[in-house]
C-alpha positions as a Markdown table, in Angstrom:
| # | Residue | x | y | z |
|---|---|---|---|---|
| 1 | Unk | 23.0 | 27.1 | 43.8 |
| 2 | Unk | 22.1 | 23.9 | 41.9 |
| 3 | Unk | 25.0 | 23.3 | 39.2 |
| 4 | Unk | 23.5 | 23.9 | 35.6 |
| 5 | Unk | 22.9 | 20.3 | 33.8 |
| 6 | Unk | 25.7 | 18.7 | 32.0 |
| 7 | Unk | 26.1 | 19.2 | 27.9 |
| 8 | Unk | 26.4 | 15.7 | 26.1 |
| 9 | Unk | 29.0 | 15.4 | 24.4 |
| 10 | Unk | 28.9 | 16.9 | 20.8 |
| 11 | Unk | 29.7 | 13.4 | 19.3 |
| 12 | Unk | 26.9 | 11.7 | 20.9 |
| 13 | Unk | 24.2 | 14.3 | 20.0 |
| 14 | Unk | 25.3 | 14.0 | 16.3 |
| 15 | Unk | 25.0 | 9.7 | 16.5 |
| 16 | Unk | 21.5 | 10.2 | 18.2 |
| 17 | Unk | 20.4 | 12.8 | 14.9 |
| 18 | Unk | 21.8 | 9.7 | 12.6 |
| 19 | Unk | 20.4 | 7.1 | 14.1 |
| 20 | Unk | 16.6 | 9.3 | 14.3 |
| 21 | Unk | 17.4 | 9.9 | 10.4 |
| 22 | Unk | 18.2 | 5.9 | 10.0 |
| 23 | Unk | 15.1 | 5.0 | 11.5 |
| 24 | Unk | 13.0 | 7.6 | 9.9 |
| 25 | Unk | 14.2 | 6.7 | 6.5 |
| 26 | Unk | 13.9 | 3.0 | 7.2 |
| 27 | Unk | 10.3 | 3.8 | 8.2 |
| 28 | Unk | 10.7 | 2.1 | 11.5 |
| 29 | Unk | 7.6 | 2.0 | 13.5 |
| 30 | Unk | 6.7 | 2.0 | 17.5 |
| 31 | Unk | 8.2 | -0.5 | 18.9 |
| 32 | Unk | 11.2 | -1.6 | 16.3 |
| 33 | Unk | 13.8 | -3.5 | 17.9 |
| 34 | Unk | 17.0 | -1.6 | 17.7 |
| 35 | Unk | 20.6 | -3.8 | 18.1 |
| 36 | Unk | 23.4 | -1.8 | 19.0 |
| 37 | Unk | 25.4 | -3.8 | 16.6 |
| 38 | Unk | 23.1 | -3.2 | 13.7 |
| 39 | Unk | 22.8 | 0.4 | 14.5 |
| 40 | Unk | 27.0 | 0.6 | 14.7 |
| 41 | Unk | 27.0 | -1.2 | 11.3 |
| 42 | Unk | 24.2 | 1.1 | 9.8 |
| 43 | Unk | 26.0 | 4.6 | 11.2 |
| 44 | Unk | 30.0 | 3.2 | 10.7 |
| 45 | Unk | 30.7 | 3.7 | 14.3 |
| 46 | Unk | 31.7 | 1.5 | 17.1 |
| 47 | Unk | 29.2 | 0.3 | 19.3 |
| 48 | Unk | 30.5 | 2.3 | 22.1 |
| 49 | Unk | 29.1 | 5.3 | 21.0 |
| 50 | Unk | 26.3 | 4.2 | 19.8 |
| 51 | Unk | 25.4 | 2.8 | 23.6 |
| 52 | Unk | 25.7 | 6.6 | 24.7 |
| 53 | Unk | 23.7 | 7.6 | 21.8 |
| 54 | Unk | 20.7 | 5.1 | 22.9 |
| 55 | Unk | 20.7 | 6.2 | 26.4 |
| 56 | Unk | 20.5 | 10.0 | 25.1 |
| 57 | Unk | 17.2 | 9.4 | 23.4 |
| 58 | Unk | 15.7 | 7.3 | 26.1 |
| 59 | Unk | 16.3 | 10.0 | 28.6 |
| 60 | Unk | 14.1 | 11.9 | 26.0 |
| 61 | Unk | 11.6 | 9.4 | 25.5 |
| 62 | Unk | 12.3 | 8.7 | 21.9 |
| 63 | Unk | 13.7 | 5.1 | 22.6 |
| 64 | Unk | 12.9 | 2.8 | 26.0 |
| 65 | Unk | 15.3 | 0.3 | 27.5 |
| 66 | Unk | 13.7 | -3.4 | 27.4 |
| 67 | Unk | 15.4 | -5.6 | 30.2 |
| 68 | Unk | 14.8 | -8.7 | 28.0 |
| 69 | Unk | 15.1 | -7.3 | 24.5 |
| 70 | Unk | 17.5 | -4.1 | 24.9 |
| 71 | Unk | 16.3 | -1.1 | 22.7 |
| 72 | Unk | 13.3 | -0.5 | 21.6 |
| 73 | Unk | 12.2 | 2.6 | 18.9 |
| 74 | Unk | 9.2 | 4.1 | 21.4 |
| 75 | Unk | 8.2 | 7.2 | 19.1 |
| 76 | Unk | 5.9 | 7.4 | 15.5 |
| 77 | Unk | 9.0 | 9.6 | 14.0 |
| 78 | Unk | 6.6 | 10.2 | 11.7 |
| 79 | Unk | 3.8 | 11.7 | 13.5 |
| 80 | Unk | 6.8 | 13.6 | 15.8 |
| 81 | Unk | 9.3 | 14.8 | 13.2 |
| 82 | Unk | 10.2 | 17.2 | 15.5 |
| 83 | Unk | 11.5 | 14.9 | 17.5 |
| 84 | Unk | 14.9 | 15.8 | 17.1 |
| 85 | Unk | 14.3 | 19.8 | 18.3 |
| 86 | Unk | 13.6 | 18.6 | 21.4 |
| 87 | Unk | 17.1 | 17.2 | 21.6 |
| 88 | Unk | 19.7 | 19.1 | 23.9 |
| 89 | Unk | 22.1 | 21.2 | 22.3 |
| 90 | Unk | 25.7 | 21.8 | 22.5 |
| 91 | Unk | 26.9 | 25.4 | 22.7 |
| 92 | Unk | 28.2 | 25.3 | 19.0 |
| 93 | Unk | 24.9 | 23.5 | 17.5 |
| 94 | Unk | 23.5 | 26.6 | 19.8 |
| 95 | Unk | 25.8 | 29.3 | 18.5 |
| 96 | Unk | 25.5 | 28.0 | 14.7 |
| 97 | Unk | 22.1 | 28.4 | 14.6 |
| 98 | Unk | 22.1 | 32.1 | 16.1 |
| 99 | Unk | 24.9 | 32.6 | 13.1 |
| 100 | Unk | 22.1 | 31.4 | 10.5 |
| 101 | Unk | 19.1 | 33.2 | 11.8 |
| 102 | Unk | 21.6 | 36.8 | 11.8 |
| 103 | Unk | 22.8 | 36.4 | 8.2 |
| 104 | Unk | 19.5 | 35.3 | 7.1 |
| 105 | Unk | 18.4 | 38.3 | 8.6 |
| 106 | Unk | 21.4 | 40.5 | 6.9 |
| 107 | Unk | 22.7 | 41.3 | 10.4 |
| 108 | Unk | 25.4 | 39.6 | 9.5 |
| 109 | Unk | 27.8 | 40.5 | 6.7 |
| 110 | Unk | 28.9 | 37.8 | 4.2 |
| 111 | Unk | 32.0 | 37.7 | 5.6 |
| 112 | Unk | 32.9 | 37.4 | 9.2 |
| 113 | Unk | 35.6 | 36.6 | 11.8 |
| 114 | Unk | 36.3 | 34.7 | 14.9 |
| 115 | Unk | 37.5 | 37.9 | 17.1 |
| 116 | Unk | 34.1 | 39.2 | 15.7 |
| 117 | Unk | 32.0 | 36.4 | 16.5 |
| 118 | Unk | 33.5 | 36.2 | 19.9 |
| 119 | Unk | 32.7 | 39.8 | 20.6 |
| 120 | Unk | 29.2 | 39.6 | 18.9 |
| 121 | Unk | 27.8 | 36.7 | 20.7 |
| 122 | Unk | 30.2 | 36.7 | 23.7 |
| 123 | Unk | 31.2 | 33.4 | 23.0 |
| 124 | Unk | 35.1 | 31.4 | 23.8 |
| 125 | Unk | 37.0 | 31.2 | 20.9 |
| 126 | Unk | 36.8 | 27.3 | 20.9 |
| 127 | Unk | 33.1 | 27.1 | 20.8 |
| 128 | Unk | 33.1 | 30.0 | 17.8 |
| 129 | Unk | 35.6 | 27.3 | 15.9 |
| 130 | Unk | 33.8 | 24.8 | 16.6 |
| 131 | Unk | 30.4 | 26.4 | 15.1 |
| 132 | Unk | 32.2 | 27.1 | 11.8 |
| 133 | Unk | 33.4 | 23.9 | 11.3 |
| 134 | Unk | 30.2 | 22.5 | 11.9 |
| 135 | Unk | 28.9 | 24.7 | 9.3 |
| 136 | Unk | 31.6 | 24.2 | 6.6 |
| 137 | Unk | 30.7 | 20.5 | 7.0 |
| 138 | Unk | 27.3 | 21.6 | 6.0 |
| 139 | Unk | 28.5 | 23.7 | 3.1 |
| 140 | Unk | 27.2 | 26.7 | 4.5 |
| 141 | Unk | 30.2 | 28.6 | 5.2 |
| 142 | Unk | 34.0 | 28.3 | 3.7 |
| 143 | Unk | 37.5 | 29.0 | 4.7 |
| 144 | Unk | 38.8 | 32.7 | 3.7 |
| 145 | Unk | 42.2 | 33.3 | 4.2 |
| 146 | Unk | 43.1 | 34.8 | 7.9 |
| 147 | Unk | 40.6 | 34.3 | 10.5 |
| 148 | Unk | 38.0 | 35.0 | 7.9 |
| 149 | Unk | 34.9 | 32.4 | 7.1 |
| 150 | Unk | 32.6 | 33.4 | 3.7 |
| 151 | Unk | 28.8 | 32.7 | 4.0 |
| 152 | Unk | 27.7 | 30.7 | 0.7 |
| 153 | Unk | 25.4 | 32.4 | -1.3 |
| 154 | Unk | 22.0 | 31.3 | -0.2 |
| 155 | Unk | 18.5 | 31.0 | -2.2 |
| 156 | Unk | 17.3 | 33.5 | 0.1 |
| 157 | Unk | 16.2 | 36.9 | -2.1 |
| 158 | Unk | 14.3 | 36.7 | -5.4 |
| 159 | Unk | 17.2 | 36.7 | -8.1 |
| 160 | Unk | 19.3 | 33.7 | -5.6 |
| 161 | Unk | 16.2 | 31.7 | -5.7 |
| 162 | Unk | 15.6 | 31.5 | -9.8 |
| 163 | Unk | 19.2 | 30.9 | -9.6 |
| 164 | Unk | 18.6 | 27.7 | -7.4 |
| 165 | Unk | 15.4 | 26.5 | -9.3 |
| 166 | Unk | 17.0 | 27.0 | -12.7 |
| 167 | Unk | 20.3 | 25.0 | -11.0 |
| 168 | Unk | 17.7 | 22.1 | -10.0 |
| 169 | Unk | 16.1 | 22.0 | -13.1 |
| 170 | Unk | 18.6 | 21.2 | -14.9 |
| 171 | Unk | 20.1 | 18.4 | -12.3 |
| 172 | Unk | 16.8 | 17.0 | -10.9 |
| 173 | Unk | 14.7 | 15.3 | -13.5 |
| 174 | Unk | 18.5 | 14.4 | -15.2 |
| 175 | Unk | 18.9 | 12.3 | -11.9 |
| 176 | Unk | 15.4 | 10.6 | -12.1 |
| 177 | Unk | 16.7 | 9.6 | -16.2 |
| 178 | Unk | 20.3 | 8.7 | -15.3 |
| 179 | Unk | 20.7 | 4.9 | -15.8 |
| 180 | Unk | 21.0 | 3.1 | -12.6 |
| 181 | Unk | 18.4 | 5.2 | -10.9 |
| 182 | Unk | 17.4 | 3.4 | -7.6 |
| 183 | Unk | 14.7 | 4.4 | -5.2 |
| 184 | Unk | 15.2 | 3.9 | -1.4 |
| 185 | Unk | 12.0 | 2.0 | -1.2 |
| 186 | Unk | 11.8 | 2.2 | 2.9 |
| 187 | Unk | 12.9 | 5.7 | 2.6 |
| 188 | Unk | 10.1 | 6.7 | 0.7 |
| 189 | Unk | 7.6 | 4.8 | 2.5 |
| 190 | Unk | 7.9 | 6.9 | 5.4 |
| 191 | Unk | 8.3 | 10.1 | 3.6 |
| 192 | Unk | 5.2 | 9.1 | 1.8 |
| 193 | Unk | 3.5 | 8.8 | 5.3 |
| 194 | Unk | 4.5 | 11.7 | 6.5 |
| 195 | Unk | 3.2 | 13.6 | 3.7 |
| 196 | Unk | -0.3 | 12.2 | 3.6 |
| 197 | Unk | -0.1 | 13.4 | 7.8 |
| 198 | Unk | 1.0 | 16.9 | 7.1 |
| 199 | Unk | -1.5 | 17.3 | 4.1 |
| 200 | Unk | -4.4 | 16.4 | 6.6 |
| 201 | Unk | -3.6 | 19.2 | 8.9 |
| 202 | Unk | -6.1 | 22.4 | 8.6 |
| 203 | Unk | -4.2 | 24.9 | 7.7 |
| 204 | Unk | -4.2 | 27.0 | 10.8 |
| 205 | Unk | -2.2 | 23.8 | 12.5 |
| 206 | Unk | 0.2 | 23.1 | 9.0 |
| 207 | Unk | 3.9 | 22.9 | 10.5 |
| 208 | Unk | 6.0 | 25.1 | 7.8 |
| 209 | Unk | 9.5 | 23.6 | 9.4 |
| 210 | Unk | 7.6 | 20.1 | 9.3 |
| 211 | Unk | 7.2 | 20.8 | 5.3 |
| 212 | Unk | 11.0 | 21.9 | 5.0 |
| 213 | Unk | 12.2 | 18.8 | 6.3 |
| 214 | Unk | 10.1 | 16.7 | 4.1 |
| 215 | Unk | 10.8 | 18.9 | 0.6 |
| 216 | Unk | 14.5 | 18.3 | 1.2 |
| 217 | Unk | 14.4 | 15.4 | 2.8 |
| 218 | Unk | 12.2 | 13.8 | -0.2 |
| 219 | Unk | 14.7 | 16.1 | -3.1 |
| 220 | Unk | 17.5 | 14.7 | -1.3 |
| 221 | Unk | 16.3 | 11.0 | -1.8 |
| 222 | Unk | 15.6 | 11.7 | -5.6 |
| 223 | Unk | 19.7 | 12.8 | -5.5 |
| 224 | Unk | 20.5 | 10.1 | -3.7 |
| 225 | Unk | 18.8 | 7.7 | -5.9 |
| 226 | Unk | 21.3 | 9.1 | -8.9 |
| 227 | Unk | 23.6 | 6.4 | -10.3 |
| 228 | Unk | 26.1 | 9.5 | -11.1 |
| 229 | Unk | 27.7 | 10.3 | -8.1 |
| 230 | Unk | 28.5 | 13.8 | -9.1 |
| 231 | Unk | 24.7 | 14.9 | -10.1 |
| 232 | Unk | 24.1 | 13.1 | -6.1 |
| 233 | Unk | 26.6 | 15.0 | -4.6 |
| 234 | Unk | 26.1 | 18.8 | -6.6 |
| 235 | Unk | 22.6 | 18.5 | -5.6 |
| 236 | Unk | 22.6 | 17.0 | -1.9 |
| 237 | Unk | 25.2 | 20.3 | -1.7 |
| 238 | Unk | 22.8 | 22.6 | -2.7 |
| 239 | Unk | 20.1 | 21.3 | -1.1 |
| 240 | Unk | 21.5 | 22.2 | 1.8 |
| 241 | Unk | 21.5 | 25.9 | 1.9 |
| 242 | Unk | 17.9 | 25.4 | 1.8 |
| 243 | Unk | 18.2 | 24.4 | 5.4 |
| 244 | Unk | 19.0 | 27.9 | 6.1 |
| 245 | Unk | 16.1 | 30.2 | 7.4 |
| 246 | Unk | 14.0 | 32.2 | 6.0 |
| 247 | Unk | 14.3 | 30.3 | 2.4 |
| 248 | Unk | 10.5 | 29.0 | 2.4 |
| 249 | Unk | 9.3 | 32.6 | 4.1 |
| 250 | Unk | 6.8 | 34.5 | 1.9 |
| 251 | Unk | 5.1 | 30.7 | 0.7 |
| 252 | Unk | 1.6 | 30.5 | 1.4 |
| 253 | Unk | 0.0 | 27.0 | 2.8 |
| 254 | Unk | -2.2 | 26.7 | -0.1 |
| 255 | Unk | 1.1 | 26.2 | -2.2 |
| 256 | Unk | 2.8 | 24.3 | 0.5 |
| 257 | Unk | -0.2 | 21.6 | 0.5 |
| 258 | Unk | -0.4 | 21.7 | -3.3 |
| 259 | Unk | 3.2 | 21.0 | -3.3 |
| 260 | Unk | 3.3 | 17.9 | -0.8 |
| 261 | Unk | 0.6 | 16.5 | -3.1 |
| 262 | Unk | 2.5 | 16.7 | -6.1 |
| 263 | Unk | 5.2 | 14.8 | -4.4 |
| 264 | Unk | 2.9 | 12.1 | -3.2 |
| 265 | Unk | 1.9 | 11.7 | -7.5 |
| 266 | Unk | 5.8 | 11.9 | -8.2 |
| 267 | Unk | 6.5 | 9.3 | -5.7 |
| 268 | Unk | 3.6 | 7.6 | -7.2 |
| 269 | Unk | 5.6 | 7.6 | -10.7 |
| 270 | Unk | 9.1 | 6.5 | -9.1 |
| 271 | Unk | 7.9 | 3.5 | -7.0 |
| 272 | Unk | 6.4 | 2.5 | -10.4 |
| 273 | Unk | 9.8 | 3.1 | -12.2 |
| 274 | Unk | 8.0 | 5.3 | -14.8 |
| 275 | Unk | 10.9 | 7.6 | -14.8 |
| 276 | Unk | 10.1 | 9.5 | -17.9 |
| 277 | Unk | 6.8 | 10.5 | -16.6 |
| 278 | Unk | 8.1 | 11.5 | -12.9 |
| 279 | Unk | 11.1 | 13.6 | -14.5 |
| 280 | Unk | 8.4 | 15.8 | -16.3 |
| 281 | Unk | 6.6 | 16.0 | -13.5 |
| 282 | Unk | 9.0 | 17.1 | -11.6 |
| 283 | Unk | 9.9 | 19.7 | -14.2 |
| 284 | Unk | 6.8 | 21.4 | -13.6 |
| 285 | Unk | 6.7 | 21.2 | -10.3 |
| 286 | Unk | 10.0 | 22.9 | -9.9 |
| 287 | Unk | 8.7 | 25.7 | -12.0 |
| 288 | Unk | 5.3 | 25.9 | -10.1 |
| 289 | Unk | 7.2 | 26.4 | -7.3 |
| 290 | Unk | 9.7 | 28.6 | -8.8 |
| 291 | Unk | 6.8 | 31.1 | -9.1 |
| 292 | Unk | 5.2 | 31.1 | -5.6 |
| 293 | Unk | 2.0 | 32.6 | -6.9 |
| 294 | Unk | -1.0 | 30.1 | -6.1 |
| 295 | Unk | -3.1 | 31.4 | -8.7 |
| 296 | Unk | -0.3 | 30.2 | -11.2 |
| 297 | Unk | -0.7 | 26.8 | -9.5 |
| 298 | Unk | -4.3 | 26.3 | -9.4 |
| 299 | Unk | -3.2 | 26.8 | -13.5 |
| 300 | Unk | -1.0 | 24.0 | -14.0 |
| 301 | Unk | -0.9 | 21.6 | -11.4 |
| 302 | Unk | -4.3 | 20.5 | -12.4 |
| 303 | Unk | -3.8 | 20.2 | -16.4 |
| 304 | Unk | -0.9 | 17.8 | -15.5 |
| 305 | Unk | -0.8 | 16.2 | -11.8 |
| 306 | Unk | -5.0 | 15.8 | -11.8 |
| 307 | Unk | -5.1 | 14.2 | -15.4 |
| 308 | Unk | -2.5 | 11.4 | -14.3 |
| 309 | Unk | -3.8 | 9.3 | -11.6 |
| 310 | Unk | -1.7 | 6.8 | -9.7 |
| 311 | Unk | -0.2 | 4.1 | -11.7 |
| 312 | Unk | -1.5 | 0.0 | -11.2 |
């Protein structure tokens, strides 16, 4: 019997996500040199890792080796977001994502405990550890005393998500108005880009985990771009749990598209630096999708994203 393929190493499969994320937010195209030493420097790690981490993606065709230049970025990240999925898995990035889908599903109770876990999915204690930690680094789970770990609550039922939207309304636009506010300018370049792509699909092809990515990929940029450091990190917290899934199940692609379009006029707005006008909009585009009902969109998104056109 042939033996079953070796698991990269945990470590390395985490470096090879960064350094996807780097690029993508960087916007760099086909064919962008990649240093090792600029990588190392960009992800704080040695460059060590970061060789094992290159080799990883260029045995998945995301990156090629150049005898006379070294590495070289071989994929459109933005035309193949889903890059990344087709990476291999460790048994705990495995086992954490089976935890997610059951408690999204209420199969699993908001509390749970290793000796459970390990009977449930017939998994060694080590790799169960190992999947909690990984999601308590995500804030998706914390600590109870004992062997016990407590799912965060999740904007995954109606009353969790008003709870959510009213939590963002009041933190959002605030972190467009604080003073300071910077916009990651390569960042949203290639969020911009991949928005226009995903718009452009009928709807019968539209990639709902595609949108995901972008709406908190492109939320988590407005945090980011927060001079206050604790608006940035409250809200990159919470837009986490939005990972989880099942929190965009029950959203039509008529609201989906609508939505990536009034990004692309927010994004408008911020690259302008016409902060007052993107932190309204993005008021009522938080309520618009608060409500999930397309008819209420084809209401207001008109009256206030069509009547302001892109800035000179």
């Amino acid at each position: 019997m042939q033996a079953a393929a070796r698991r990269p190493r945990t470590n390395h499969l985490d470096l090879a996500q960064r350094i996807l994320d780097v690029a993508r937010q960087r916007g760099f195209a086909p064919g962008a040199h990649l240093p090792e030493q600029q990588i190392a420097s960009l992800c704080n790690v040695s460059r060590t890792p970061v060789r094992a981490a290159l080799r990883l993606l260029t045995e998945q065709g995301v990156v090629r080796w150049e005898a006379a230049t070294g590495y070289r970025l071989a994929a459109d990240l933005t035309a193949q977001a889903a890059v990344a999925a087709d990476l291999p898995a460790t048994a705990e990035d495995e086992l954490a994502e089976a935890i997610l889908r059951d408690r999204s599903a209420r199969r699993l109770d908001q509390t749970v405990t290793v000796v459970g876990l390990m009977r449930r999915y017939e998994a060694e204690r080590k790799t169960v550890l190992k999947a909690l930690q990984r999601l308590t680094e995500e804030n998706l789970v914390d600590r109870a005393p004992g062997q016990s770990w407590l799912f965060r609550r999740a904007p995954d039922d109606p009353e969790a998500q008003g709870e959510s939207y009213e939590f963002r309304l009041l933190l959002e636009p605030a972190a467009i108005l604080t003073p300071g506010f910077r916009l990651d300018g390569a960042r949203a370049a290639a969020l911009r880009q991949g928005m226009e792509a995903l718009a452009m699909l009928a709807d019968a092809a539209f990639d709902t985990r595609e949108f995901q990515r972008l709406d908190i990929e492109f939320h988590d940029m407005i945090a980011d771009g927060s001079a206050n450091r604790f608006v940035a990190d409250a809200l990159s917290d919470h837009l986490r749990l939005r990972r989880l899934p099942g929190t965009y199940a029950g959203v039509n692609v008529f609201r989906l598209k609508q939505s990536l379009r009034e990004h692309l006029t927010l994004l408008d707005h911020l690259e302008s630096r016409q902060y007052e006008v993107a932190a309204d909009l993005l008021r009522v585009h938080l309520r618009l999708s608060r409500s999930q009902r397309p008819q209420a969109a084809s209401r207001g998104a008109p009256a206030l994203f069509g009547m302001i056109s892109r800035p000179d």
